[in-house]
Short mmCIF file of C-alpha atoms and ligand atoms in Angstrom, two decimals:
data_model
loop_
_atom_site.label_atom_id
_atom_site.label_comp_id
_atom_site.label_asym_id
_atom_site.label_seq_id
_atom_site.Cartn_x
_atom_site.Cartn_y
_atom_site.Cartn_z
CA MET A 897 29.50 149.37 -54.13
CA LYS A 898 28.99 150.29 -50.49
CA TYR A 899 30.75 148.35 -47.79
CA GLN A 900 28.68 148.81 -44.67
CA PHE A 901 29.81 147.16 -41.43
CA PRO A 902 27.67 145.83 -38.56
CA GLU A 903 26.58 148.24 -35.85
CA ASN A 904 29.08 148.82 -33.05
CA PHE A 905 31.97 147.57 -35.16
CA TRP A 906 35.28 148.21 -33.37
CA TRP A 907 37.39 150.72 -35.26
CA GLY A 908 40.78 151.58 -33.92
CA SER A 909 44.38 150.55 -33.72
CA ALA A 910 46.83 148.52 -31.72
CA ALA A 911 50.14 149.28 -30.09
CA SER A 912 52.13 147.91 -27.18
CA GLY A 913 53.71 149.28 -24.02
CA PRO A 914 57.31 148.39 -24.84
CA GLN A 915 57.05 149.90 -28.32
CA THR A 916 55.56 153.22 -27.30
CA GLU A 917 55.99 154.23 -23.68
CA GLY A 918 59.71 154.92 -23.44
CA VAL A 919 61.94 154.86 -20.39
CA PHE A 920 62.20 157.92 -18.14
CA GLU A 921 64.29 158.67 -15.13
CA GLY A 922 62.47 157.96 -11.91
CA ASP A 923 59.62 156.04 -13.56
CA GLY A 924 60.52 152.94 -11.54
CA LYS A 925 60.53 150.63 -14.54
CA ALA A 926 62.93 147.69 -14.47
CA GLN A 927 64.76 146.30 -17.48
CA ASN A 928 63.11 143.88 -19.82
CA ILE A 929 64.92 141.78 -22.44
CA TRP A 930 64.82 144.67 -24.93
CA ASP A 931 66.36 147.23 -22.60
CA PHE A 932 69.04 144.71 -21.74
CA TRP A 933 69.73 143.59 -25.31
CA TYR A 934 69.97 147.18 -26.49
CA GLU A 935 72.46 147.97 -23.75
CA GLU A 936 74.48 144.90 -24.74
CA LYS A 937 74.27 145.09 -28.53
CA PRO A 938 72.97 148.46 -29.74
CA GLU A 939 74.36 147.79 -33.22
CA LYS A 940 71.69 145.14 -33.74
CA PHE A 941 68.98 147.81 -33.75
CA PHE A 942 68.16 149.73 -36.92
CA ASN A 943 70.07 153.03 -36.84
CA GLY A 944 71.05 152.23 -33.27
CA VAL A 945 67.66 153.35 -31.90
CA GLY A 946 66.64 151.53 -28.73
CA PRO A 947 63.54 151.01 -26.58
CA ASP A 948 64.29 154.05 -24.43
CA LYS A 949 63.61 156.38 -27.35
CA THR A 950 60.13 155.28 -28.27
CA SER A 951 57.28 157.64 -28.96
CA GLN A 952 57.19 158.88 -25.34
CA VAL A 953 53.63 157.79 -24.74
CA TYR A 954 54.42 157.67 -21.02
CA LYS A 955 54.59 161.46 -21.18
CA LYS A 956 52.33 162.24 -24.12
CA TYR A 957 49.34 159.94 -23.67
CA LEU A 958 46.84 162.72 -23.05
CA GLU A 959 47.72 164.37 -26.34
CA ASP A 960 47.68 160.98 -28.02
CA ILE A 961 44.18 160.17 -26.84
CA GLN A 962 42.96 163.39 -28.48
CA LEU A 963 44.69 162.29 -31.68
CA MET A 964 42.94 158.93 -31.43
CA LYS A 965 39.65 160.78 -31.31
CA GLU A 966 40.64 162.81 -34.33
CA THR A 967 41.38 159.61 -36.21
CA GLY A 968 38.05 157.94 -35.46
CA HIS A 969 39.00 155.45 -32.76
CA ASN A 970 36.21 153.86 -30.74
CA SER A 971 38.65 151.31 -29.31
CA PHE A 972 42.40 150.96 -28.84
CA ARG A 973 44.69 148.13 -27.74
CA THR A 974 47.93 148.50 -25.93
CA SER A 975 49.77 146.37 -23.38
CA ILE A 976 50.81 146.80 -19.80
CA GLN A 977 54.54 146.50 -19.31
CA TRP A 978 55.25 143.75 -16.81
CA SER A 979 58.66 145.30 -16.04
CA ARG A 980 56.99 148.63 -15.30
CA LEU A 981 54.23 147.28 -13.06
CA ILE A 982 56.29 144.77 -11.08
CA PRO A 983 59.91 145.91 -11.31
CA ASN A 984 61.14 143.61 -8.57
CA THR A 985 60.02 140.10 -9.37
CA GLN A 986 61.36 138.80 -6.04
CA THR A 987 59.41 141.05 -3.69
CA ARG A 988 56.63 141.47 -6.28
CA GLU A 989 56.10 144.98 -5.02
CA ILE A 990 53.81 147.03 -7.26
CA ASN A 991 55.21 150.23 -8.79
CA GLN A 992 52.66 152.89 -7.84
CA LYS A 993 53.86 155.21 -10.61
CA ALA A 994 52.97 152.52 -13.15
CA VAL A 995 49.55 152.06 -11.57
CA ASP A 996 48.91 155.81 -11.73
CA PHE A 997 50.01 155.96 -15.36
CA TYR A 998 47.85 153.07 -16.55
CA ASN A 999 44.89 154.25 -14.46
CA ASP A 1000 45.04 157.71 -15.91
CA MET A 1001 45.41 156.43 -19.46
CA ILE A 1002 42.46 154.05 -19.06
CA ASP A 1003 40.29 156.74 -17.47
CA HIS A 1004 41.04 159.23 -20.22
CA LEU A 1005 40.40 156.69 -22.95
CA LEU A 1006 37.01 155.91 -21.43
CA ALA A 1007 36.19 159.58 -20.91
CA ASN A 1008 36.84 160.05 -24.64
CA LYS A 1009 34.64 157.08 -25.56
CA ILE A 1010 37.55 154.91 -26.65
CA GLU A 1011 37.32 151.43 -25.23
CA PRO A 1012 40.67 150.20 -23.90
CA PHE A 1013 41.60 146.64 -24.91
CA MET A 1014 44.48 145.47 -22.78
CA ASN A 1015 47.10 142.91 -23.61
CA LEU A 1016 49.40 141.42 -20.98
CA TYR A 1017 52.44 140.00 -22.74
CA HIS A 1018 53.85 141.65 -25.83
CA PHE A 1019 57.36 140.14 -26.18
CA ASP A 1020 58.60 141.95 -23.06
CA MET A 1021 60.02 139.47 -20.56
CA PRO A 1022 61.39 141.23 -17.45
CA MET A 1023 65.15 140.73 -17.45
CA GLU A 1024 65.21 139.30 -13.93
CA LEU A 1025 62.89 136.54 -15.09
CA GLN A 1026 64.84 136.00 -18.30
CA ASN A 1027 67.90 135.47 -16.13
CA LYS A 1028 66.21 132.40 -14.73
CA GLY A 1029 65.25 131.18 -18.21
CA GLY A 1030 62.19 133.26 -19.11
CA TRP A 1031 59.43 131.14 -20.64
CA LEU A 1032 61.72 128.11 -20.52
CA ASN A 1033 61.38 128.02 -16.76
CA ARG A 1034 58.09 126.74 -15.42
CA GLU A 1035 58.31 129.08 -12.42
CA VAL A 1036 57.88 131.99 -14.82
CA VAL A 1037 54.39 130.71 -15.59
CA ASP A 1038 53.50 131.37 -11.95
CA ASP A 1039 55.21 134.76 -12.04
CA TYR A 1040 53.10 135.59 -15.09
CA VAL A 1041 49.87 134.45 -13.44
CA PHE A 1042 50.63 136.72 -10.49
CA TYR A 1043 51.25 139.60 -12.89
CA ALA A 1044 48.03 138.86 -14.79
CA LYS A 1045 45.95 138.68 -11.59
CA THR A 1046 47.45 141.95 -10.41
CA CYS A 1047 46.42 143.62 -13.67
CA PHE A 1048 42.87 142.25 -13.52
CA GLU A 1049 42.48 143.42 -9.91
CA LEU A 1050 43.92 146.86 -10.55
CA PHE A 1051 42.28 147.69 -13.87
CA GLY A 1052 39.58 145.08 -14.49
CA ASP A 1053 36.81 147.28 -13.10
CA ARG A 1054 37.18 149.42 -16.25
CA VAL A 1055 39.02 147.30 -18.80
CA LYS A 1056 36.55 144.74 -20.18
CA LYS A 1057 38.64 143.19 -22.93
CA TRP A 1058 41.83 141.42 -21.99
CA PHE A 1059 44.36 139.44 -23.97
CA THR A 1060 46.89 137.09 -22.44
CA HIS A 1061 49.52 137.30 -25.19
CA ASN A 1062 50.25 139.03 -28.44
CA GLU A 1063 51.53 136.59 -31.06
CA PRO A 1064 52.96 133.96 -28.69
CA ILE A 1065 54.61 132.12 -31.61
CA VAL A 1066 56.86 135.13 -32.22
CA PRO A 1067 58.96 134.81 -29.03
CA VAL A 1068 59.46 131.17 -30.05
CA GLU A 1069 60.57 132.06 -33.57
CA GLY A 1070 62.45 135.20 -32.56
CA GLY A 1071 64.12 133.91 -29.39
CA TYR A 1072 64.78 130.25 -30.22
CA LEU A 1073 65.04 129.94 -34.00
CA TYR A 1074 65.73 133.03 -36.05
CA GLY A 1075 67.56 135.54 -33.87
CA TRP A 1076 65.13 138.48 -33.73
CA HIS A 1077 64.56 138.31 -29.97
CA TYR A 1078 66.71 137.77 -26.92
CA PRO A 1079 68.02 135.18 -25.89
CA ASP A 1080 68.83 134.70 -29.57
CA GLU A 1081 69.28 130.92 -29.39
CA VAL A 1082 68.84 128.30 -32.07
CA ASN A 1083 67.19 125.45 -30.22
CA LEU A 1084 63.85 124.07 -31.37
CA LYS A 1085 63.44 121.89 -28.30
CA HIS A 1086 63.64 124.98 -26.14
CA GLY A 1087 61.24 126.68 -28.52
CA VAL A 1088 58.67 123.94 -28.02
CA GLN A 1089 58.97 124.17 -24.24
CA VAL A 1090 58.58 127.95 -24.42
CA ALA A 1091 55.46 127.61 -26.57
CA TYR A 1092 54.01 125.08 -24.16
CA HIS A 1093 54.59 127.35 -21.16
CA GLU A 1094 53.06 130.31 -22.97
CA ALA A 1095 49.94 128.29 -23.77
CA LEU A 1096 49.75 127.06 -20.18
CA ALA A 1097 50.26 130.57 -18.81
CA SER A 1098 47.44 131.81 -21.03
CA ALA A 1099 45.01 129.15 -19.79
CA LYS A 1100 45.95 129.82 -16.17
CA ALA A 1101 45.42 133.56 -16.60
CA ILE A 1102 42.04 132.89 -18.21
CA GLU A 1103 41.11 130.71 -15.24
CA VAL A 1104 41.99 133.50 -12.82
CA TYR A 1105 40.17 136.11 -14.87
CA HIS A 1106 36.96 134.12 -15.03
CA SER A 1107 37.13 133.35 -11.30
CA LEU A 1108 37.19 137.07 -10.52
CA ASN A 1109 33.80 137.64 -12.22
CA LEU A 1110 34.67 141.07 -13.52
CA GLY A 1111 32.09 140.90 -16.27
CA GLY A 1112 34.47 141.27 -19.21
CA GLU A 1113 36.03 139.00 -21.80
CA ILE A 1114 39.46 137.51 -22.18
CA GLY A 1115 41.24 136.13 -25.21
CA ILE A 1116 44.52 135.90 -27.00
CA VAL A 1117 45.96 137.71 -30.02
CA LEU A 1118 47.44 135.37 -32.63
CA ASN A 1119 49.22 136.15 -35.86
CA LEU A 1120 47.42 133.75 -38.14
CA THR A 1121 49.39 133.34 -41.31
CA PRO A 1122 47.43 131.25 -43.80
CA SER A 1123 49.66 128.63 -45.40
CA TYR A 1124 49.13 127.95 -49.08
CA PRO A 1125 50.74 125.04 -50.90
CA ARG A 1126 52.53 125.81 -54.16
CA ASP A 1127 50.29 123.33 -55.94
CA GLU A 1128 47.06 122.13 -54.38
CA LYS A 1129 47.17 118.98 -56.47
CA ASN A 1130 50.65 118.05 -55.31
CA GLU A 1131 50.30 115.90 -52.22
CA ALA A 1132 53.79 116.66 -50.92
CA ASP A 1133 53.19 120.41 -51.18
CA VAL A 1134 49.84 120.09 -49.41
CA LYS A 1135 51.42 118.02 -46.66
CA ALA A 1136 54.20 120.58 -46.19
CA ALA A 1137 51.68 123.44 -46.01
CA ARG A 1138 49.60 121.51 -43.48
CA LEU A 1139 52.65 121.01 -41.25
CA VAL A 1140 53.55 124.69 -41.46
CA ASP A 1141 49.99 125.65 -40.60
CA GLY A 1142 50.17 123.29 -37.63
CA LEU A 1143 53.49 124.57 -36.35
CA PHE A 1144 52.85 128.28 -36.71
CA ASN A 1145 49.05 128.67 -36.46
CA ARG A 1146 47.27 125.68 -34.96
CA SER A 1147 49.90 125.20 -32.25
CA PHE A 1148 48.33 128.15 -30.41
CA LEU A 1149 44.92 128.42 -32.06
CA ASP A 1150 43.82 124.90 -31.12
CA PRO A 1151 44.65 125.04 -27.42
CA ALA A 1152 43.21 128.58 -27.20
CA VAL A 1153 39.86 127.73 -28.81
CA LYS A 1154 39.51 123.94 -28.54
CA GLY A 1155 41.48 123.32 -25.37
CA HIS A 1156 43.97 120.84 -26.79
CA PHE A 1157 47.07 120.78 -28.96
CA PRO A 1158 46.62 119.55 -32.55
CA GLU A 1159 47.22 115.81 -32.76
CA ASP A 1160 49.35 115.89 -35.91
CA ILE A 1161 51.69 118.40 -34.29
CA VAL A 1162 51.91 116.43 -31.05
CA GLU A 1163 52.87 113.42 -33.18
CA TRP A 1164 55.47 115.44 -35.09
CA VAL A 1165 56.94 116.78 -31.85
CA LYS A 1166 57.19 113.22 -30.47
CA GLU A 1167 58.70 111.80 -33.64
CA ASN A 1168 61.37 114.48 -33.60
CA ASP A 1169 62.20 114.08 -29.94
CA LEU A 1170 61.06 117.57 -29.06
CA MET A 1171 58.49 116.77 -26.35
CA PRO A 1172 58.26 119.44 -23.67
CA VAL A 1173 57.93 118.65 -19.98
CA THR A 1174 54.21 118.58 -19.21
CA THR A 1175 51.88 117.33 -16.51
CA PRO A 1176 48.38 115.85 -16.92
CA GLU A 1177 47.04 118.64 -14.66
CA ASP A 1178 48.38 121.25 -17.11
CA LEU A 1179 46.52 119.63 -19.97
CA GLN A 1180 43.33 119.70 -17.93
CA ILE A 1181 43.82 123.41 -17.19
CA ILE A 1182 44.31 124.07 -20.92
CA ALA A 1183 41.19 122.04 -21.71
CA ASP A 1184 39.06 123.87 -19.14
CA ASN A 1185 40.13 127.44 -19.85
CA THR A 1186 39.61 128.44 -23.43
CA ILE A 1187 39.24 131.98 -24.72
CA ASP A 1188 36.12 134.15 -25.03
CA LEU A 1189 37.43 136.29 -27.86
CA LEU A 1190 40.15 135.90 -30.49
CA GLY A 1191 42.36 138.66 -31.84
CA VAL A 1192 43.65 137.96 -35.34
CA ASN A 1193 46.76 139.72 -36.59
CA TYR A 1194 47.05 139.40 -40.32
CA TYR A 1195 49.94 140.71 -42.39
CA GLN A 1196 50.94 138.16 -44.99
CA PRO A 1197 50.43 134.58 -46.17
CA ARG A 1198 53.01 131.79 -46.13
CA ARG A 1199 53.57 130.02 -49.44
CA VAL A 1200 54.99 126.57 -49.01
CA LYS A 1201 56.34 123.74 -51.12
CA ALA A 1202 57.69 120.30 -50.31
CA LYS A 1203 61.33 120.22 -49.29
CA GLU A 1204 63.51 120.36 -52.39
CA THR A 1205 66.80 121.61 -51.08
CA PRO A 1206 68.97 119.09 -49.21
CA VAL A 1207 68.59 119.00 -45.44
CA GLU A 1208 71.76 119.46 -43.47
CA ILE A 1209 71.03 119.07 -39.81
CA SER A 1210 73.48 121.18 -37.87
CA GLU A 1211 74.73 120.52 -34.36
CA LYS A 1212 71.98 122.88 -33.24
CA GLY A 1213 69.42 120.23 -34.12
CA ILE A 1214 66.46 120.22 -36.44
CA LEU A 1215 64.60 123.29 -37.59
CA PRO A 1216 61.07 123.63 -39.01
CA GLU A 1217 62.65 124.51 -42.37
CA ASP A 1218 64.13 121.03 -42.60
CA PHE A 1219 60.59 119.90 -43.48
CA TYR A 1220 59.52 122.41 -46.14
CA ASP A 1221 60.72 125.14 -48.45
CA ILE A 1222 59.28 128.59 -48.85
CA TYR A 1223 57.70 128.95 -52.27
CA ASP A 1224 58.65 132.22 -53.93
CA MET A 1225 55.51 132.62 -56.01
CA PRO A 1226 56.10 134.49 -59.25
CA GLY A 1227 54.06 137.66 -59.68
CA LYS A 1228 53.06 138.05 -56.05
CA LYS A 1229 52.25 141.57 -54.83
CA MET A 1230 54.89 142.83 -52.40
CA ASN A 1231 55.37 145.50 -49.82
CA PRO A 1232 58.97 146.14 -50.88
CA TYR A 1233 59.90 147.98 -47.67
CA ARG A 1234 59.00 145.23 -45.26
CA GLY A 1235 59.57 142.46 -47.78
CA TRP A 1236 56.18 140.95 -47.04
CA GLU A 1237 53.67 139.73 -49.61
CA ILE A 1238 50.37 141.60 -49.74
CA TYR A 1239 47.55 139.13 -50.24
CA GLU A 1240 44.24 140.65 -49.22
CA LYS A 1241 42.19 137.48 -49.60
CA GLY A 1242 44.28 135.88 -46.84
CA ILE A 1243 42.28 137.86 -44.27
CA TYR A 1244 39.06 136.34 -45.62
CA ASP A 1245 40.46 132.81 -45.75
CA THR A 1246 41.53 133.18 -42.13
CA LEU A 1247 38.13 134.45 -40.99
CA ILE A 1248 36.33 131.67 -42.88
CA ASN A 1249 38.67 129.09 -41.36
CA ILE A 1250 37.74 130.40 -37.91
CA LYS A 1251 34.06 130.30 -38.81
CA ASP A 1252 34.16 126.78 -40.22
CA ASN A 1253 36.71 125.07 -37.99
CA TYR A 1254 36.85 127.09 -34.77
CA GLU A 1255 33.24 127.33 -33.64
CA ASN A 1256 32.88 130.71 -35.34
CA ILE A 1257 34.31 132.18 -32.16
CA ARG A 1258 33.87 135.93 -31.71
CA CYS A 1259 36.97 137.50 -33.16
CA TYR A 1260 38.31 140.75 -34.53
CA ILE A 1261 41.17 141.85 -36.71
CA SER A 1262 43.57 142.98 -34.00
CA GLU A 1263 46.40 144.03 -36.35
CA ASN A 1264 46.75 144.64 -40.06
CA GLY A 1265 48.96 147.24 -41.60
CA MET A 1266 51.63 148.35 -43.94
CA GLY A 1267 55.13 149.37 -42.87
CA VAL A 1268 56.75 151.87 -45.22
CA GLU A 1269 60.26 153.27 -45.11
CA GLY A 1270 61.02 156.91 -45.87
CA GLU A 1271 57.50 158.28 -45.68
CA GLU A 1272 58.89 161.82 -45.40
CA ARG A 1273 58.99 161.87 -49.19
CA PHE A 1274 55.19 161.88 -49.27
CA VAL A 1275 54.84 165.02 -47.13
CA ASN A 1276 52.72 167.69 -48.83
CA GLU A 1277 52.97 171.48 -48.47
CA GLN A 1278 50.80 171.45 -45.37
CA GLY A 1279 53.23 169.03 -43.73
CA MET A 1280 50.92 166.04 -43.97
CA ILE A 1281 52.06 162.61 -45.22
CA GLU A 1282 49.85 161.60 -48.12
CA ASP A 1283 49.83 157.86 -47.60
CA ASP A 1284 47.27 156.88 -50.23
CA TYR A 1285 48.94 153.46 -50.47
CA ARG A 1286 47.93 152.82 -46.85
CA ILE A 1287 44.32 153.85 -47.51
CA GLU A 1288 44.22 151.46 -50.47
CA PHE A 1289 45.76 148.72 -48.37
CA VAL A 1290 43.11 149.09 -45.66
CA LYS A 1291 40.23 149.29 -48.13
CA ASP A 1292 41.41 146.22 -50.02
CA HIS A 1293 41.57 144.21 -46.81
CA LEU A 1294 38.27 145.55 -45.49
CA LYS A 1295 36.48 144.42 -48.64
CA TRP A 1296 37.45 140.87 -47.78
CA VAL A 1297 36.49 141.32 -44.12
CA HIS A 1298 33.12 142.55 -45.36
CA GLN A 1299 32.78 139.50 -47.58
CA ALA A 1300 33.51 137.20 -44.62
CA ILE A 1301 30.80 138.96 -42.61
CA GLN A 1302 28.32 138.39 -45.46
CA GLU A 1303 29.15 134.71 -45.18
CA GLY A 1304 28.57 134.58 -41.44
CA SER A 1305 31.94 135.34 -39.82
CA ALA A 1306 31.61 136.63 -36.25
CA VAL A 1307 34.32 139.27 -36.78
CA GLN A 1308 33.62 142.25 -34.53
CA GLY A 1309 36.11 144.90 -35.54
CA TYR A 1310 39.24 146.06 -37.29
CA HIS A 1311 42.32 147.52 -35.63
CA MET A 1312 45.22 148.88 -37.61
CA TRP A 1313 48.81 148.41 -36.67
CA THR A 1314 49.36 151.10 -35.50
CA CYS A 1315 48.12 154.37 -34.05
CA MET A 1316 51.30 156.40 -34.28
CA ASP A 1317 54.63 155.36 -35.76
CA ASN A 1318 56.36 153.32 -33.12
CA TRP A 1319 59.49 151.42 -32.23
CA SER A 1320 59.50 147.98 -33.71
CA TRP A 1321 62.08 145.80 -32.00
CA LEU A 1322 65.23 145.25 -34.09
CA ASN A 1323 63.67 147.26 -36.92
CA ALA A 1324 63.29 150.21 -34.55
CA TYR A 1325 61.74 153.07 -36.59
CA LYS A 1326 62.69 151.70 -40.02
CA ASN A 1327 59.18 150.97 -41.26
CA ARG A 1328 56.44 153.40 -40.31
CA TYR A 1329 52.98 151.95 -39.77
CA GLY A 1330 51.01 154.70 -38.03
CA PHE A 1331 47.99 156.83 -38.85
CA ILE A 1332 50.01 159.49 -37.14
CA ALA A 1333 53.61 160.40 -37.95
CA VAL A 1334 56.14 160.79 -35.15
CA ASP A 1335 59.15 163.02 -35.72
CA LEU A 1336 61.98 161.67 -33.62
CA ASP A 1337 64.11 164.75 -34.32
CA GLN A 1338 61.39 167.06 -33.01
CA ASP A 1339 60.90 165.48 -29.61
CA GLY A 1340 58.41 163.00 -31.03
CA GLN A 1341 56.11 165.61 -32.54
CA ARG A 1342 52.89 164.06 -33.90
CA THR A 1343 51.20 164.83 -37.23
CA ILE A 1344 48.13 163.00 -38.50
CA LYS A 1345 48.63 161.39 -41.92
CA LYS A 1346 46.05 161.38 -44.67
CA SER A 1347 45.10 157.82 -43.72
CA GLY A 1348 44.26 159.01 -40.20
CA TYR A 1349 41.70 161.52 -41.49
CA TRP A 1350 40.36 158.93 -43.88
CA PHE A 1351 39.99 156.41 -41.06
CA LYS A 1352 37.84 158.88 -39.14
CA GLU A 1353 35.43 159.17 -42.07
CA LEU A 1354 35.40 155.40 -42.36
CA ALA A 1355 34.60 154.94 -38.67
CA GLU A 1356 31.91 157.63 -38.69
CA ALA A 1357 30.21 156.16 -41.73
CA ASN A 1358 30.84 152.64 -40.39
CA GLY A 1359 31.89 151.73 -43.90
CA PHE A 1360 33.02 153.13 -47.22
CA ASP A 1361 32.06 153.31 -50.88
C1 LIG B 1263 53.55 142.43 -35.28
C2 LIG B 1263 53.78 142.77 -33.83
C3 LIG B 1263 53.98 144.22 -33.58
C4 LIG B 1263 54.74 144.96 -34.67
C5 LIG B 1263 54.30 144.57 -36.09
C6 LIG B 1263 55.16 145.16 -37.19
O1 LIG B 1263 53.96 141.13 -35.52
O2 LIG B 1263 52.69 142.37 -33.03
O3 LIG B 1263 54.57 144.35 -32.32
O4 LIG B 1263 56.09 144.81 -34.49
O5 LIG B 1263 54.28 143.17 -36.20
O6 LIG B 1263 56.38 144.53 -37.24
P1 LIG B 1263 57.70 144.97 -37.98
O7 LIG B 1263 58.20 146.20 -37.38
O8 LIG B 1263 58.63 143.83 -37.76
O9 LIG B 1263 57.41 145.20 -39.40
#
């Protein structure tokens, strides 16, 4: 069977500033929460590798753009680093070196026929702003809007696809529940306030973007994790799965597309005394400024069952897990390295949900990928990593994307996580995701993997057999 994709389908990959650029003397970048956390607790990071030693894209971007061409990219997403562009959040002075860097990268991408998609916030709160509470502090929403406007004005003449956040639920989970992000608190009430401010910041940035009439589109990138009940006939399981879907997916998807928070979740938040501080004007701004385009990151499903284990509420207050249990489904297919289930049909279910329940808004797969540890063992005699498992993974997901298109989904493209192996927060370089290998011992030397060459054929044929 031939899987042919619509004309002008976006083929490419995604990355982020903080995971790729690196920190160099004299670059004028200020600390963000990752630079700070690494300085404070380097032992938390896999093999002690921190955000300074990323893939050196700040220095190597010209070479990298050629590699993107060689791997079939017609589009590429990264993010601007807030702490690079506006190092001093008091004076709000712009770092000209950052402007020159992003300008040159954007210009070279365009000259090589690779459309730049630009994200604004990818987990990288400037440390100065975190010191006043980060997303917990309402003032930071205004700081963010200033940052967003600055980016639109500087780069919006050429960048026509913007995203306000990448996976805004993750800073909530990571920073306020599960300890993967600074400030490493356990406090759901704070988490709810953070989520609210992120959603508000997104709507305000969209308002500014549209008012500037730059002729492009703006959206948000969400990690939509379809929630499946253990047993569809068991009401308690279904109810638990619905709550989980509300907390982790609809909490951002609904305000982004429909302009309001989901009623069942608002109720739940009220019942559990977690209401954030809001104003009626905020809710109007959220209602009036919905997205043009949705990025969907899809890695894994969530399997859920009704709460079976006893709930012990600690002094830290309630947690989402007090209301459900994770269902460890027997026989599920796993990526053993990352510990994530591989469920290809989840990408289709997500796209169909968007088609049926979210106005079939224009969307694209903004991340999908497979992190594998120890890929050196797949290097062949020519020095190339033969990552056939990754090719299979992509094909198996694309078949379902294709199916969704047949059924009317407005999905516009597919971006892999990621272009070249990059630094992934606490996991650092543990799991490699790239089309292109990066050798940290050889000054970040790049080598295209088998999947990278395959992706070029895929993009050129706009499909595969
Ligand atoms: C996504 C993030 C990326 C990247 C990826 C892989 O959620 O948007 O920034 O980190 O996941 O994550 P990990 O390294 O945790 O496997």
